[in-house]
Amino acid sequence: DIALLTGVSGTNMIGQSVVFGSNLLDHTETGNGTFYQLTADAVEVTAYITDVDGNEVRTVTGLSGDSTKEIDFEWDGLDDNGQPVDYAEYGIRFEATDADGNSVPVYVYRTAEVEEVLFEGGAIFYAVSGDEILTSDAVLALRPEETTPEAF
């Protein structure tokens, strides 16, 4: 049965929007698909964006510290000097502190579309937009395009 084979092979995932943990930010004309969630409320949240060589491109301060929801990370695509950067992949990490100055863990996720299904050694891998390759167990959720985290 073709439907059964398609489900087993993972090809039914092509075109699906998936959520996965990622420290990569795919800067495109249509956004980046990155969002974060805090384990506790924070009074200070900062994002650090780096280029492929690890050089800091932008520091974004004043981000939402609300731990009750996923927070969409919006970036204007400018570096710290106010100059536009190339559409490309960047690294991203967050630091957050609570009112007592303690570090608050931040989980970083990305939503991307599955573009290709790969098979190697009996395992299924997904190539997603932004040139990232995921193991099938790295996918945390499927997300319909119209369902996005709230912006801060």
CSV table of N, CA and C in Angstrom, one decimal:
chain,number,residue,atom,x,y,z
A,1,ASP,N,0.9,-1.2,0.0
A,1,ASP,CA,0.0,0.0,0.0
A,1,ASP,C,0.9,1.2,0.0
A,2,ILE,N,0.7,2.1,-1.0
A,2,ILE,CA,1.5,3.3,-1.1
A,2,ILE,C,1.4,4.2,0.1
A,3,ALA,N,0.2,4.4,0.6
A,3,ALA,CA,0.1,5.3,1.8
A,3,ALA,C,0.9,4.8,3.0
A,4,LEU,N,0.9,3.5,3.2
A,4,LEU,CA,1.7,2.9,4.3
A,4,LEU,C,3.2,3.1,4.0
A,5,LEU,N,3.6,2.9,2.8
A,5,LEU,CA,5.1,3.1,2.5
A,5,LEU,C,5.5,4.5,2.7
A,6,THR,N,4.6,5.5,2.3
A,6,THR,CA,4.9,6.9,2.4
A,6,THR,C,5.1,7.3,3.9
A,7,GLY,N,4.2,6.8,4.7
A,7,GLY,CA,4.3,7.1,6.1
A,7,GLY,C,5.5,6.5,6.8
A,8,VAL,N,5.8,5.3,6.4
A,8,VAL,CA,7.0,4.6,7.0
A,8,VAL,C,8.3,5.3,6.5
A,9,SER,N,8.3,5.7,5.3
A,9,SER,CA,9.6,6.3,4.7
A,9,SER,C,9.8,7.8,5.2
A,10,GLY,N,8.8,8.4,5.7
A,10,GLY,CA,8.9,9.8,6.1
A,10,GLY,C,8.7,10.8,5.1
A,11,THR,N,8.4,10.4,3.8
A,11,THR,CA,8.3,11.4,2.7
A,11,THR,C,7.0,12.2,2.9
A,12,ASN,N,6.1,11.8,3.8
A,12,ASN,CA,4.9,12.6,4.1
A,12,ASN,C,5.3,13.9,4.9
A,13,MET,N,6.5,14.0,5.3
A,13,MET,CA,7.0,15.1,6.1
A,13,MET,C,7.4,16.3,5.1
A,14,ILE,N,7.7,16.0,3.9
A,14,ILE,CA,8.1,17.1,2.9
A,14,ILE,C,7.0,18.1,2.9
A,15,GLY,N,7.4,19.4,3.1
A,15,GLY,CA,6.5,20.5,3.1
A,15,GLY,C,5.9,20.8,4.4
A,16,GLN,N,6.1,19.9,5.4
A,16,GLN,CA,5.6,20.2,6.7
A,16,GLN,C,6.5,21.2,7.5
A,17,SER,N,5.8,22.0,8.3
A,17,SER,CA,6.6,22.9,9.2
A,17,SER,C,6.8,22.2,10.5
A,18,VAL,N,8.1,22.1,10.9
A,18,VAL,CA,8.5,21.4,12.1
A,18,VAL,C,9.2,22.3,13.1
A,19,VAL,N,9.1,21.9,14.3
A,19,VAL,CA,9.7,22.7,15.4
A,19,VAL,C,10.8,21.8,16.0
A,20,PHE,N,12.0,22.4,16.2
A,20,PHE,CA,13.1,21.7,16.8
A,20,PHE,C,14.0,22.6,17.5
A,21,GLY,N,14.8,22.1,18.4
A,21,GLY,CA,15.8,22.9,19.2
A,21,GLY,C,16.9,23.3,18.2
A,22,SER,N,17.3,24.5,18.2
A,22,SER,CA,18.4,25.0,17.3
A,22,SER,C,19.0,26.2,17.8
A,23,ASN,N,20.4,26.3,17.6
A,23,ASN,CA,21.1,27.5,17.9
A,23,ASN,C,21.4,28.3,16.7
A,24,LEU,N,20.7,27.9,15.6
A,24,LEU,CA,20.9,28.6,14.3
A,24,LEU,C,19.8,29.5,14.0
A,25,LEU,N,20.1,30.7,13.5
A,25,LEU,CA,19.0,31.6,13.1
A,25,LEU,C,19.1,31.8,11.5
A,26,ASP,N,18.1,31.4,10.8
A,26,ASP,CA,18.1,31.5,9.4
A,26,ASP,C,17.5,32.8,9.0
A,27,HIS,N,18.4,33.8,8.7
A,27,HIS,CA,17.9,35.2,8.4
A,27,HIS,C,17.5,35.2,6.9
A,28,THR,N,16.2,35.4,6.7
A,28,THR,CA,15.7,35.5,5.3
A,28,THR,C,14.8,36.7,5.2
A,29,GLU,N,14.3,36.9,4.0
A,29,GLU,CA,13.4,38.1,3.7
A,29,GLU,C,12.1,37.9,4.5
A,30,THR,N,11.7,36.7,4.8
A,30,THR,CA,10.4,36.5,5.4
A,30,THR,C,10.5,36.2,6.9
A,31,GLY,N,11.7,36.4,7.5
A,31,GLY,CA,11.8,36.2,8.9
A,31,GLY,C,12.9,35.2,9.3
A,32,ASN,N,12.8,34.6,10.5
A,32,ASN,CA,13.8,33.7,10.9
A,32,ASN,C,13.3,32.4,11.5
A,33,GLY,N,12.0,32.4,11.9
A,33,GLY,CA,11.4,31.2,12.5
A,33,GLY,C,11.9,30.8,13.9
A,34,THR,N,12.7,31.7,14.5
A,34,THR,CA,13.3,31.4,15.8
A,34,THR,C,12.4,31.9,17.0
A,35,PHE,N,12.2,31.1,18.0
A,35,PHE,CA,11.5,31.5,19.2
A,35,PHE,C,12.2,30.9,20.4
A,36,TYR,N,11.9,31.5,21.6
A,36,TYR,CA,12.5,31.0,22.8
A,36,TYR,C,11.5,30.9,23.9
A,37,GLN,N,11.8,30.1,24.9
A,37,GLN,CA,11.0,29.9,26.1
A,37,GLN,C,11.9,29.9,27.3
A,38,LEU,N,11.5,30.6,28.3
A,38,LEU,CA,12.2,30.7,29.6
A,38,LEU,C,11.7,29.7,30.6
A,39,THR,N,12.5,29.2,31.4
A,39,THR,CA,12.1,28.3,32.5
A,39,THR,C,11.5,29.0,33.7
A,40,ALA,N,11.7,30.3,33.8
A,40,ALA,CA,11.2,31.1,34.9
A,40,ALA,C,11.2,32.5,34.3
A,41,ASP,N,10.4,33.4,35.0
A,41,ASP,CA,10.4,34.8,34.6
A,41,ASP,C,11.8,35.4,34.7
A,42,ALA,N,12.1,36.3,33.8
A,42,ALA,CA,13.4,37.0,33.8
A,42,ALA,C,13.2,38.5,33.7
A,43,VAL,N,14.0,39.3,34.3
A,43,VAL,CA,14.0,40.7,34.2
A,43,VAL,C,14.9,41.2,33.1
A,44,GLU,N,15.8,40.4,32.7
A,44,GLU,CA,16.7,40.8,31.6
A,44,GLU,C,16.9,39.6,30.7
A,45,VAL,N,16.6,39.8,29.4
A,45,VAL,CA,16.9,38.8,28.4
A,45,VAL,C,17.6,39.5,27.2
A,46,THR,N,18.8,38.8,26.8
A,46,THR,CA,19.6,39.3,25.8
A,46,THR,C,19.9,38.2,24.8
A,47,ALA,N,19.8,38.6,23.5
A,47,ALA,CA,20.2,37.6,22.4
A,47,ALA,C,21.5,38.1,21.8
A,48,TYR,N,22.4,37.1,21.5
A,48,TYR,CA,23.6,37.4,20.8
A,48,TYR,C,23.6,36.7,19.5
A,49,ILE,N,23.8,37.4,18.4
A,49,ILE,CA,23.8,36.8,17.1
A,49,ILE,C,25.2,36.9,16.6
A,50,THR,N,25.7,35.7,16.0
A,50,THR,CA,27.0,35.6,15.5
A,50,THR,C,27.1,35.1,14.1
A,51,ASP,N,28.1,35.5,13.4
A,51,ASP,CA,28.3,35.0,12.0
A,51,ASP,C,28.9,33.6,12.0
A,52,VAL,N,29.1,33.0,10.8
A,52,VAL,CA,29.6,31.7,10.7
A,52,VAL,C,31.0,31.5,11.4
A,53,ASP,N,31.7,32.6,11.5
A,53,ASP,CA,33.1,32.5,12.1
A,53,ASP,C,33.0,32.7,13.7
A,54,GLY,N,31.8,32.9,14.2
A,54,GLY,CA,31.6,33.1,15.6
A,54,GLY,C,31.8,34.6,16.1
A,55,ASN,N,31.9,35.5,15.1
A,55,ASN,CA,32.0,36.9,15.4
A,55,ASN,C,30.7,37.5,15.8
A,56,GLU,N,30.6,38.2,16.9
A,56,GLU,CA,29.3,38.8,17.2
A,56,GLU,C,28.9,39.9,16.2
A,57,VAL,N,27.7,39.7,15.7
A,57,VAL,CA,27.1,40.6,14.7
A,57,VAL,C,26.2,41.6,15.4
A,58,ARG,N,25.4,41.1,16.3
A,58,ARG,CA,24.4,42.0,16.9
A,58,ARG,C,24.0,41.5,18.3
A,59,THR,N,23.9,42.4,19.2
A,59,THR,CA,23.4,42.1,20.6
A,59,THR,C,22.0,42.8,20.7
A,60,VAL,N,21.0,42.0,21.0
A,60,VAL,CA,19.6,42.5,21.1
A,60,VAL,C,19.2,42.4,22.6
A,61,THR,N,18.9,43.6,23.2
A,61,THR,CA,18.6,43.6,24.6
A,61,THR,C,17.1,44.0,24.8
A,62,GLY,N,16.6,43.9,26.0
A,62,GLY,CA,15.3,44.3,26.3
A,62,GLY,C,14.2,43.3,25.8
A,63,LEU,N,14.6,42.1,25.6
A,63,LEU,CA,13.6,41.1,25.2
A,63,LEU,C,12.7,40.6,26.3
A,64,SER,N,11.5,40.1,25.9
A,64,SER,CA,10.5,39.7,26.9
A,64,SER,C,11.1,38.6,27.8
A,65,GLY,N,10.7,38.8,29.1
A,65,GLY,CA,11.1,37.8,30.1
A,65,GLY,C,10.0,37.0,30.6
A,66,ASP,N,8.9,36.9,29.9
A,66,ASP,CA,7.7,36.2,30.3
A,66,ASP,C,7.9,34.7,30.0
A,67,SER,N,7.8,33.9,31.1
A,67,SER,CA,8.0,32.5,31.0
A,67,SER,C,6.7,31.7,30.7
A,68,THR,N,5.6,32.4,30.6
A,68,THR,CA,4.3,31.7,30.4
A,68,THR,C,4.0,31.4,29.0
A,69,LYS,N,4.9,31.8,28.0
A,69,LYS,CA,4.6,31.6,26.6
A,69,LYS,C,5.9,31.5,25.8
A,70,GLU,N,5.7,30.9,24.6
A,70,GLU,CA,6.8,31.0,23.6
A,70,GLU,C,6.9,32.4,23.1
A,71,ILE,N,8.1,32.9,22.9
A,71,ILE,CA,8.3,34.2,22.4
A,71,ILE,C,9.0,34.2,21.1
A,72,ASP,N,8.3,34.8,20.1
A,72,ASP,CA,8.9,34.9,18.7
A,72,ASP,C,10.1,35.9,18.8
A,73,PHE,N,11.2,35.5,18.2
A,73,PHE,CA,12.4,36.4,18.2
A,73,PHE,C,12.4,37.2,16.9
A,74,GLU,N,12.2,38.5,17.0
A,74,GLU,CA,12.2,39.4,15.9
A,74,GLU,C,13.5,40.1,15.8
A,75,TRP,N,14.1,40.1,14.6
A,75,TRP,CA,15.4,40.8,14.4
A,75,TRP,C,15.2,41.6,13.1
A,76,ASP,N,15.7,42.8,13.1
A,76,ASP,CA,15.6,43.7,12.0
A,76,ASP,C,16.7,43.5,10.9
A,77,GLY,N,17.6,42.5,11.2
A,77,GLY,CA,18.6,42.2,10.2
A,77,GLY,C,19.7,43.2,10.1
A,78,LEU,N,19.8,44.0,11.2
A,78,LEU,CA,20.9,45.0,11.2
A,78,LEU,C,22.0,44.5,12.2
A,79,ASP,N,23.3,44.9,11.9
A,79,ASP,CA,24.3,44.6,12.9
A,79,ASP,C,24.3,45.7,14.0
A,80,ASP,N,25.3,45.6,14.9
A,80,ASP,CA,25.4,46.6,16.0
A,80,ASP,C,25.7,48.0,15.5
A,81,ASN,N,26.1,48.2,14.3
A,81,ASN,CA,26.4,49.5,13.7
A,81,ASN,C,25.2,50.0,12.9
A,82,GLY,N,24.1,49.3,12.9
A,82,GLY,CA,23.0,49.7,12.1
A,82,GLY,C,23.0,49.4,10.6
A,83,GLN,N,24.0,48.6,10.2
A,83,GLN,CA,24.1,48.2,8.8
A,83,GLN,C,23.4,46.9,8.6
A,84,PRO,N,22.7,46.7,7.4
A,84,PRO,CA,22.1,45.5,7.1
A,84,PRO,C,23.1,44.4,6.9
A,85,VAL,N,22.7,43.2,7.3
A,85,VAL,CA,23.6,42.0,7.1
A,85,VAL,C,23.0,41.1,6.0
A,86,ASP,N,23.8,40.2,5.5
A,86,ASP,CA,23.4,39.4,4.4
A,86,ASP,C,22.4,38.4,4.9
A,87,TYR,N,21.5,38.0,4.0
A,87,TYR,CA,20.6,36.9,4.3
A,87,TYR,C,21.4,35.6,4.3
A,88,ALA,N,21.5,35.0,5.5
A,88,ALA,CA,22.3,33.8,5.7
A,88,ALA,C,22.0,33.2,7.0
A,89,GLU,N,22.7,32.1,7.4
A,89,GLU,CA,22.5,31.5,8.7
A,89,GLU,C,23.5,32.2,9.7
A,90,TYR,N,23.0,32.4,10.9
A,90,TYR,CA,23.7,33.0,12.0
A,90,TYR,C,23.5,32.1,13.2
A,91,GLY,N,24.5,32.2,14.1
A,91,GLY,CA,24.3,31.6,15.4
A,91,GLY,C,23.5,32.5,16.3
A,92,ILE,N,22.8,31.9,17.3
A,92,ILE,CA,22.1,32.7,18.2
A,92,ILE,C,22.2,32.0,19.6
A,93,ARG,N,22.3,32.8,20.6
A,93,ARG,CA,22.3,32.3,22.0
A,93,ARG,C,21.6,33.4,22.8
A,94,PHE,N,21.0,33.0,23.9
A,94,PHE,CA,20.3,33.9,24.8
A,94,PHE,C,20.9,33.8,26.2
A,95,GLU,N,20.8,34.9,26.9
A,95,GLU,CA,21.2,35.0,28.3
A,95,GLU,C,20.0,35.7,29.0
A,96,ALA,N,19.6,35.1,30.1
A,96,ALA,CA,18.5,35.7,30.9
A,96,ALA,C,18.8,35.6,32.4
A,97,THR,N,18.4,36.7,33.1
A,97,THR,CA,18.6,36.7,34.5
A,97,THR,C,17.3,37.1,35.2
A,98,ASP,N,17.1,36.5,36.4
A,98,ASP,CA,15.9,36.9,37.2
A,98,ASP,C,16.1,38.1,38.1
A,99,ALA,N,15.2,38.5,38.9
A,99,ALA,CA,15.2,39.7,39.7
A,99,ALA,C,16.4,39.6,40.7
A,100,ASP,N,16.8,38.4,41.1
A,100,ASP,CA,17.9,38.2,42.1
A,100,ASP,C,19.3,38.1,41.4
A,101,GLY,N,19.3,38.2,40.0
A,101,GLY,CA,20.6,38.2,39.3
A,101,GLY,C,21.0,36.7,38.9
A,102,ASN,N,20.1,35.8,39.2
A,102,ASN,CA,20.4,34.4,38.9
A,102,ASN,C,20.1,34.1,37.4
A,103,SER,N,20.9,33.3,36.8
A,103,SER,CA,20.7,32.9,35.4
A,103,SER,C,19.5,32.1,35.3
A,104,VAL,N,18.7,32.4,34.2
A,104,VAL,CA,17.5,31.6,33.9
A,104,VAL,C,17.7,30.9,32.6
A,105,PRO,N,17.6,29.5,32.6
A,105,PRO,CA,17.8,28.8,31.3
A,105,PRO,C,16.8,29.2,30.3
A,106,VAL,N,17.3,29.2,29.0
A,106,VAL,CA,16.5,29.6,27.9
A,106,VAL,C,16.6,28.5,26.9
A,107,TYR,N,15.4,28.0,26.4
A,107,TYR,CA,15.3,27.0,25.4
A,107,TYR,C,15.1,27.8,24.0
A,108,VAL,N,15.9,27.4,23.0
A,108,VAL,CA,15.8,28.1,21.7
A,108,VAL,C,15.3,27.1,20.7
A,109,TYR,N,14.3,27.5,19.9
A,109,TYR,CA,13.7,26.6,18.9
A,109,TYR,C,13.6,27.3,17.6
A,110,ARG,N,13.4,26.5,16.6
A,110,ARG,CA,13.2,27.1,15.3
A,110,ARG,C,12.1,26.3,14.6
A,111,THR,N,11.4,27.0,13.8
A,111,THR,CA,10.3,26.4,12.9
A,111,THR,C,10.8,26.5,11.5
A,112,ALA,N,10.8,25.4,10.8
A,112,ALA,CA,11.3,25.4,9.4
A,112,ALA,C,10.6,24.3,8.6
A,113,GLU,N,10.6,24.5,7.3
A,113,GLU,CA,9.9,23.5,6.5
A,113,GLU,C,10.8,22.4,6.0
A,114,VAL,N,10.3,21.2,6.1
A,114,VAL,CA,11.1,20.0,5.6
A,114,VAL,C,11.1,20.1,4.1
A,115,GLU,N,12.3,20.1,3.6
A,115,GLU,CA,12.5,20.2,2.1
A,115,GLU,C,12.9,18.9,1.5
A,116,GLU,N,13.5,18.0,2.3
A,116,GLU,CA,13.9,16.7,1.7
A,116,GLU,C,14.0,15.7,2.8
A,117,VAL,N,13.7,14.5,2.5
A,117,VAL,CA,13.9,13.4,3.4
A,117,VAL,C,15.1,12.5,3.0
A,118,LEU,N,16.0,12.2,3.9
A,118,LEU,CA,17.2,11.5,3.6
A,118,LEU,C,17.2,10.2,4.4
A,119,PHE,N,17.8,9.2,3.9
A,119,PHE,CA,17.9,7.9,4.5
A,119,PHE,C,19.4,7.5,4.6
A,120,GLU,N,19.8,7.1,5.8
A,120,GLU,CA,21.2,6.6,5.9
A,120,GLU,C,21.3,5.6,7.1
A,121,GLY,N,21.8,4.5,6.8
A,121,GLY,CA,22.0,3.5,7.8
A,121,GLY,C,20.7,3.1,8.5
A,122,GLY,N,19.6,3.1,7.8
A,122,GLY,CA,18.3,2.7,8.3
A,122,GLY,C,17.6,3.8,9.1
A,123,ALA,N,18.2,5.0,9.2
A,123,ALA,CA,17.6,6.1,9.9
A,123,ALA,C,17.1,7.2,8.9
A,124,ILE,N,16.1,7.9,9.4
A,124,ILE,CA,15.5,9.0,8.6
A,124,ILE,C,16.0,10.3,9.1
A,125,PHE,N,16.4,11.2,8.1
A,125,PHE,CA,16.8,12.5,8.4
A,125,PHE,C,16.0,13.5,7.6
A,126,TYR,N,15.8,14.7,8.1
A,126,TYR,CA,15.1,15.7,7.4
A,126,TYR,C,16.0,16.9,7.1
A,127,ALA,N,16.0,17.3,5.9
A,127,ALA,CA,16.7,18.5,5.5
A,127,ALA,C,15.7,19.6,5.5
A,128,VAL,N,15.9,20.7,6.3
A,128,VAL,CA,15.0,21.8,6.5
A,128,VAL,C,15.5,23.0,5.9
A,129,SER,N,14.6,24.0,5.7
A,129,SER,CA,15.1,25.3,5.2
A,129,SER,C,16.1,25.9,6.1
A,130,GLY,N,17.2,26.5,5.5
A,130,GLY,CA,18.3,27.0,6.3
A,130,GLY,C,19.4,26.0,6.4
A,131,ASP,N,19.3,24.9,5.5
A,131,ASP,CA,20.4,23.9,5.4
A,131,ASP,C,20.8,23.2,6.6
A,132,GLU,N,19.8,23.0,7.5
A,132,GLU,CA,20.0,22.2,8.7
A,132,GLU,C,19.5,20.8,8.5
A,133,ILE,N,20.2,19.8,8.9
A,133,ILE,CA,19.8,18.4,8.8
A,133,ILE,C,19.4,17.9,10.2
A,134,LEU,N,18.2,17.3,10.3
A,134,LEU,CA,17.7,16.9,11.6
A,134,LEU,C,17.5,15.3,11.6
A,135,THR,N,17.7,14.7,12.7
A,135,THR,CA,17.3,13.3,12.9
A,135,THR,C,15.8,13.4,13.1
A,136,SER,N,15.1,12.3,12.8
A,136,SER,CA,13.7,12.3,12.9
A,136,SER,C,13.3,12.5,14.4
A,137,ASP,N,14.1,12.1,15.3
A,137,ASP,CA,13.7,12.3,16.7
A,137,ASP,C,14.0,13.7,17.3
A,138,ALA,N,14.6,14.5,16.5
A,138,ALA,CA,14.9,15.9,16.8
A,138,ALA,C,13.6,16.8,16.6
A,139,VAL,N,12.7,16.3,15.8
A,139,VAL,CA,11.5,17.1,15.6
A,139,VAL,C,10.6,17.0,16.8
A,140,LEU,N,10.3,18.2,17.4
A,140,LEU,CA,9.5,18.2,18.6
A,140,LEU,C,8.0,18.3,18.3
A,141,ALA,N,7.7,19.0,17.2
A,141,ALA,CA,6.2,19.1,16.9
A,141,ALA,C,6.1,19.5,15.4
A,142,LEU,N,4.9,19.3,14.9
A,142,LEU,CA,4.5,19.8,13.6
A,142,LEU,C,3.8,21.1,13.9
A,143,ARG,N,3.9,22.1,13.1
A,143,ARG,CA,3.3,23.4,13.4
A,143,ARG,C,2.6,23.9,12.1
A,144,PRO,N,1.3,24.0,12.1
A,144,PRO,CA,0.7,24.6,10.9
A,144,PRO,C,1.2,26.0,10.7
A,145,GLU,N,1.4,26.5,9.5
A,145,GLU,CA,2.0,27.8,9.2
A,145,GLU,C,1.2,28.9,9.9
A,146,GLU,N,-0.1,28.8,10.1
A,146,GLU,CA,-0.8,30.0,10.7
A,146,GLU,C,-0.6,30.0,12.2
A,147,THR,N,-0.1,29.0,12.8
A,147,THR,CA,0.1,28.9,14.2
A,147,THR,C,1.6,29.3,14.6
A,148,THR,N,1.7,30.5,15.0
A,148,THR,CA,3.1,31.0,15.4
A,148,THR,C,3.1,31.6,16.8
A,149,PRO,N,4.2,31.6,17.5
A,149,PRO,CA,4.3,32.1,18.8
A,149,PRO,C,3.9,33.6,18.8
A,150,GLU,N,3.5,34.1,19.9
A,150,GLU,CA,3.1,35.5,20.1
A,150,GLU,C,4.4,36.3,20.1
A,151,ALA,N,4.4,37.5,19.4
A,151,ALA,CA,5.6,38.3,19.4
A,151,ALA,C,5.6,39.1,20.8
A,152,PHE,N,6.8,39.4,21.2
A,152,PHE,CA,6.9,40.1,22.5
A,152,PHE,C,6.5,41.6,22.3
